[in-house]
PDB file of C-alpha atoms in Angstrom:
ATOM      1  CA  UNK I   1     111.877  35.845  30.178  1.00  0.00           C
ATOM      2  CA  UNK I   2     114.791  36.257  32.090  1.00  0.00           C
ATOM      3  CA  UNK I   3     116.178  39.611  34.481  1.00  0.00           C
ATOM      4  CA  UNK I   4     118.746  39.026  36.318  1.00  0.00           C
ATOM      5  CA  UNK I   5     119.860  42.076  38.612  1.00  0.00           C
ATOM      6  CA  UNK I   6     123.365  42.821  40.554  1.00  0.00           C
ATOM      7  CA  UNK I   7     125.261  45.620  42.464  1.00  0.00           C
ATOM      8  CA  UNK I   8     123.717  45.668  45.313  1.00  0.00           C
ATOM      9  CA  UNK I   9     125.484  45.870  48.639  1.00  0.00           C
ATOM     10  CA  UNK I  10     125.997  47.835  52.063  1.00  0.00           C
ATOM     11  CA  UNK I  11     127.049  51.583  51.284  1.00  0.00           C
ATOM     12  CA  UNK I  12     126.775  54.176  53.795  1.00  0.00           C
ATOM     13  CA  UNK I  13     124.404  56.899  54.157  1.00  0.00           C
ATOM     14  CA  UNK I  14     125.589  59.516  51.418  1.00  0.00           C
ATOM     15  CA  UNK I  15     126.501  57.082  48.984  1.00  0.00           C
ATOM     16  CA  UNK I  16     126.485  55.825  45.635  1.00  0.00           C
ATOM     17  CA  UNK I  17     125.721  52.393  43.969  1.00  0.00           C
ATOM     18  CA  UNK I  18     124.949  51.593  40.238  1.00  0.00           C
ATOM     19  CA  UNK I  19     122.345  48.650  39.383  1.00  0.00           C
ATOM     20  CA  UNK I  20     122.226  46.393  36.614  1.00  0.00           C
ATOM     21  CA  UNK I  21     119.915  44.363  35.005  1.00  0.00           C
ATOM     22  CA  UNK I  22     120.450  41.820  31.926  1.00  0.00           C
ATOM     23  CA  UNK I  23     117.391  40.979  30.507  1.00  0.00           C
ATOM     24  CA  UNK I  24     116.832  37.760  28.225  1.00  0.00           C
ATOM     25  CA  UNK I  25     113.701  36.234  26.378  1.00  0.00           C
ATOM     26  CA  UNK I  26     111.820  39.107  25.108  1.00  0.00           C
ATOM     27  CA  UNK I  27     112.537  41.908  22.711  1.00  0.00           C
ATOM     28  CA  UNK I  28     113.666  44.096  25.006  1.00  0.00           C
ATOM     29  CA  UNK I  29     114.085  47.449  22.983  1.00  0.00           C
ATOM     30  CA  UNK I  30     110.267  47.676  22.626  1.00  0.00           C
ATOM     31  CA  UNK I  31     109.055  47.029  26.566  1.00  0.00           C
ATOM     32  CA  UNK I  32     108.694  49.741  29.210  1.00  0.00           C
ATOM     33  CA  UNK I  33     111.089  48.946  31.754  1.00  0.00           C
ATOM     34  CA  UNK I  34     111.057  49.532  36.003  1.00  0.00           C
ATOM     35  CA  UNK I  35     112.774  49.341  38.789  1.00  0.00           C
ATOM     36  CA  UNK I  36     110.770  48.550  41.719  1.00  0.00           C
ATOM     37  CA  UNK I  37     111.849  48.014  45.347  1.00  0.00           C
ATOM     38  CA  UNK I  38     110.718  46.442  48.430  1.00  0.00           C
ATOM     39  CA  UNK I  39     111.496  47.228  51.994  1.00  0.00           C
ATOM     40  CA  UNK I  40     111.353  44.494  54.857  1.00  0.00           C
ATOM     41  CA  UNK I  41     107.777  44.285  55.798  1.00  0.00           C
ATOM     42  CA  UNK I  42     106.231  46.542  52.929  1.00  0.00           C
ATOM     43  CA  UNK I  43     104.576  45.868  50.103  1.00  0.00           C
ATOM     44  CA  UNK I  44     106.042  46.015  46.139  1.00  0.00           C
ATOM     45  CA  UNK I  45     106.787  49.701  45.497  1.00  0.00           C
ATOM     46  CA  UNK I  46     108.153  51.751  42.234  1.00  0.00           C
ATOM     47  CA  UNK I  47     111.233  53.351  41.690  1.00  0.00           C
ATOM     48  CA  UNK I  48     111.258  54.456  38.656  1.00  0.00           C
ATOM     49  CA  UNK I  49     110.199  53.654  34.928  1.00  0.00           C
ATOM     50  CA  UNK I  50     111.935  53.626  31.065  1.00  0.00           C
ATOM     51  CA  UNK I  51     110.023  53.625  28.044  1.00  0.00           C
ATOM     52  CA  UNK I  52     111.334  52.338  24.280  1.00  0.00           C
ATOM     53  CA  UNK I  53     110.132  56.415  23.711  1.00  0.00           C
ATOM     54  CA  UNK I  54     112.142  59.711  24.440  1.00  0.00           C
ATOM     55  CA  UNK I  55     110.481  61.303  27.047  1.00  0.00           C
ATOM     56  CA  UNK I  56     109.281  58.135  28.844  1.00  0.00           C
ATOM     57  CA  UNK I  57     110.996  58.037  32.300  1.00  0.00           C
ATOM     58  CA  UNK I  58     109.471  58.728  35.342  1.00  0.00           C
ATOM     59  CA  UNK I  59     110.726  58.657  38.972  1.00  0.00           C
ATOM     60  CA  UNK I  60     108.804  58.186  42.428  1.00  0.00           C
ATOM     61  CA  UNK I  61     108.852  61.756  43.868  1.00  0.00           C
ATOM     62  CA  UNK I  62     111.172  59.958  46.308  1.00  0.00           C
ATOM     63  CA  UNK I  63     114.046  59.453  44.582  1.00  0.00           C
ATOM     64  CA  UNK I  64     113.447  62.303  42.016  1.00  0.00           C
ATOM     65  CA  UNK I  65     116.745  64.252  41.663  1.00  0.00           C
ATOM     66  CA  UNK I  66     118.729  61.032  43.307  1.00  0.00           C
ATOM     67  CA  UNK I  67     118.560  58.427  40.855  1.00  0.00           C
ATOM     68  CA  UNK I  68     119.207  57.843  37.334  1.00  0.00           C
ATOM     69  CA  UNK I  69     117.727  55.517  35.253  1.00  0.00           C
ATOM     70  CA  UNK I  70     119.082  54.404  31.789  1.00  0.00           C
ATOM     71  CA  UNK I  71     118.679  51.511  29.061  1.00  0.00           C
ATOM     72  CA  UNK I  72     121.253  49.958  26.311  1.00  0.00           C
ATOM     73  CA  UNK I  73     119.398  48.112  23.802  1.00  0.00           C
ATOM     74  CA  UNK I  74     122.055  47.054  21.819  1.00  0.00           C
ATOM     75  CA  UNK I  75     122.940  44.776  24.867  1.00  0.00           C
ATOM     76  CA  UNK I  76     119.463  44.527  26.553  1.00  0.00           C
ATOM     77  CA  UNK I  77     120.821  46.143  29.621  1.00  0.00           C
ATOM     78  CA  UNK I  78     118.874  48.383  32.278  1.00  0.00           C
ATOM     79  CA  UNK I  79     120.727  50.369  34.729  1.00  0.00           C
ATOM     80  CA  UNK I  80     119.569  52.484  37.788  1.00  0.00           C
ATOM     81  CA  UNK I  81     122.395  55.352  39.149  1.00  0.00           C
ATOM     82  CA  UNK I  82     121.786  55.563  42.802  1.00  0.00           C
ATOM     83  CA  UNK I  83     123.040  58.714  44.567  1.00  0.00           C
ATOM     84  CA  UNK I  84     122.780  60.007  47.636  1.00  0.00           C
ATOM     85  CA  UNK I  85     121.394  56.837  49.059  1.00  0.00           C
ATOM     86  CA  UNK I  86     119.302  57.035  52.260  1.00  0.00           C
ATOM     87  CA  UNK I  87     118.608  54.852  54.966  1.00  0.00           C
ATOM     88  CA  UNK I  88     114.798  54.601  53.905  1.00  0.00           C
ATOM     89  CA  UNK I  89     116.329  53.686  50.508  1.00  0.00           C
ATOM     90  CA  UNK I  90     117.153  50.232  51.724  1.00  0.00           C
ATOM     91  CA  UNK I  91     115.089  47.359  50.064  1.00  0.00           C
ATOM     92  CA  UNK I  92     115.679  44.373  47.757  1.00  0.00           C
ATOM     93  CA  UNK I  93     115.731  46.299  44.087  1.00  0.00           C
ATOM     94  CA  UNK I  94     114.036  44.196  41.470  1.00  0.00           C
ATOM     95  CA  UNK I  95     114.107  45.085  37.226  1.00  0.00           C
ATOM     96  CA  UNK I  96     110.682  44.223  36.168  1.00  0.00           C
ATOM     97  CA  UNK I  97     108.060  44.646  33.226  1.00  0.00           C
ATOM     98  CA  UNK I  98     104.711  44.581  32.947  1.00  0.00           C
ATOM     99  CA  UNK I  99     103.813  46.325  36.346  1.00  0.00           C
ATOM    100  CA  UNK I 100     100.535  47.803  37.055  1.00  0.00           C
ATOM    101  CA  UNK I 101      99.052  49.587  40.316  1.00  0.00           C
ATOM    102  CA  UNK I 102      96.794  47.226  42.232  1.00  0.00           C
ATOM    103  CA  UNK I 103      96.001  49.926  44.688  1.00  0.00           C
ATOM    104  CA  UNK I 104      97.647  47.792  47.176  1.00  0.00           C
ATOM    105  CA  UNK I 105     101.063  47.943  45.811  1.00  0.00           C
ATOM    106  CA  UNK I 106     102.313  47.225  42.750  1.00  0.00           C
ATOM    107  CA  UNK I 107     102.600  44.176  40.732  1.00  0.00           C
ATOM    108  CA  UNK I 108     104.890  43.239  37.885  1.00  0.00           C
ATOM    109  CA  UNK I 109     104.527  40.341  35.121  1.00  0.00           C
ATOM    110  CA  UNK I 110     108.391  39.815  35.257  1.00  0.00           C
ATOM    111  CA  UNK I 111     110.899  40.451  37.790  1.00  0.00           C
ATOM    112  CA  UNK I 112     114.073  38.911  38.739  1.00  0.00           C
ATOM    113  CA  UNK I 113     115.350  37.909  41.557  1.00  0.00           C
ATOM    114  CA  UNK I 114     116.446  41.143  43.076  1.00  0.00           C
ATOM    115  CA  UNK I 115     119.368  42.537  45.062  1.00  0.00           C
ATOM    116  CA  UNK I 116     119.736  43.684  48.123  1.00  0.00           C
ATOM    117  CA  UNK I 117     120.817  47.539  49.047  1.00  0.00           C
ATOM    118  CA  UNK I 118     121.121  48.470  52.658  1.00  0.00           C
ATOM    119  CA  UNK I 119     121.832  51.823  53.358  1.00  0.00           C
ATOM    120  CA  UNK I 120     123.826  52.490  56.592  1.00  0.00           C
ATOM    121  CA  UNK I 121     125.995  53.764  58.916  1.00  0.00           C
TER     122      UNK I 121
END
C-alpha cells in the first residue's frame, strides 16, 4: 500500500488549497477513503470520509460547508477542496484507510506521509 499526498503549503487566512492523494497497492475503487489531520501537539483527528457508495461522504462538523472531498477511480486519485481555510485549520493532512475511533483519537491502517498546511497571516 502506498498514499502519497501533496499541495500543501502556506496560504493565508481566507484561502484556498486543493489536496491530492495517489494511492497504489490496493484496489482502490472498493475502500472507504479519509482525510485526517493533525495539529502540532494534538492527537490524529478526521477530516472527512469517501465511500466506493453514493451517499458515503461525511465531513467533521468543522469543516462542513468548507471542504470538498472527491475520488477518481479510474486513476486511484483522492482529492480534498479546501476553502476558506482557517488558522485552526493548520495541521499535517494525511490520506488514509482503514481508520477507526480509539476514543483517544483516531487511528488509520494506512496513511502516507502527509503534507503540511499552515494557515496564516
Amino acid at each position: 500500500v502506498q498514499l502519497v499526498e501533496s499541495g500543501g503549503t502556506l496560504v493565508q487566512p481566507g484561502g484556498s488549497l486543493r489536496l491530492s492523494c495517489a494511492a497504489s497497492g490496493f484496489t482502490f475503487s472498493r475502500v472507504v477513503m479519509w482525510w485526517v489531520r493533525q495539529a502540532p501537539g494534538k492527537g490524529l483527528e478526521w477530516v472527512s470520509r469517501l465511500g466506493n457508495l453514493p451517499g458515503t461522504i461525511n465531513y467533521t462538523d468543522e469543516v462542513k460547508g468548507r471542504f470538498t472531498v472527491s475520488r477518481d477511480n479510474a486513476n486511484n486519485m483522492f482529492y480534498l477542496q479546501m476553502n476558506n481555510l482557517k488558522p485552526t485549520d493548520t495541521a499535517v493532512y494525511y490520506c488514509a484507510k482503514g481508520c477507526v475511533d480509539t476514543g483517544d483519537g483516531y487511528a488509520c491502517n494506512d496513511r502516507g506521509q502527509g503534507t503540511q498546511v499552515t494557515v496564516s497571516s
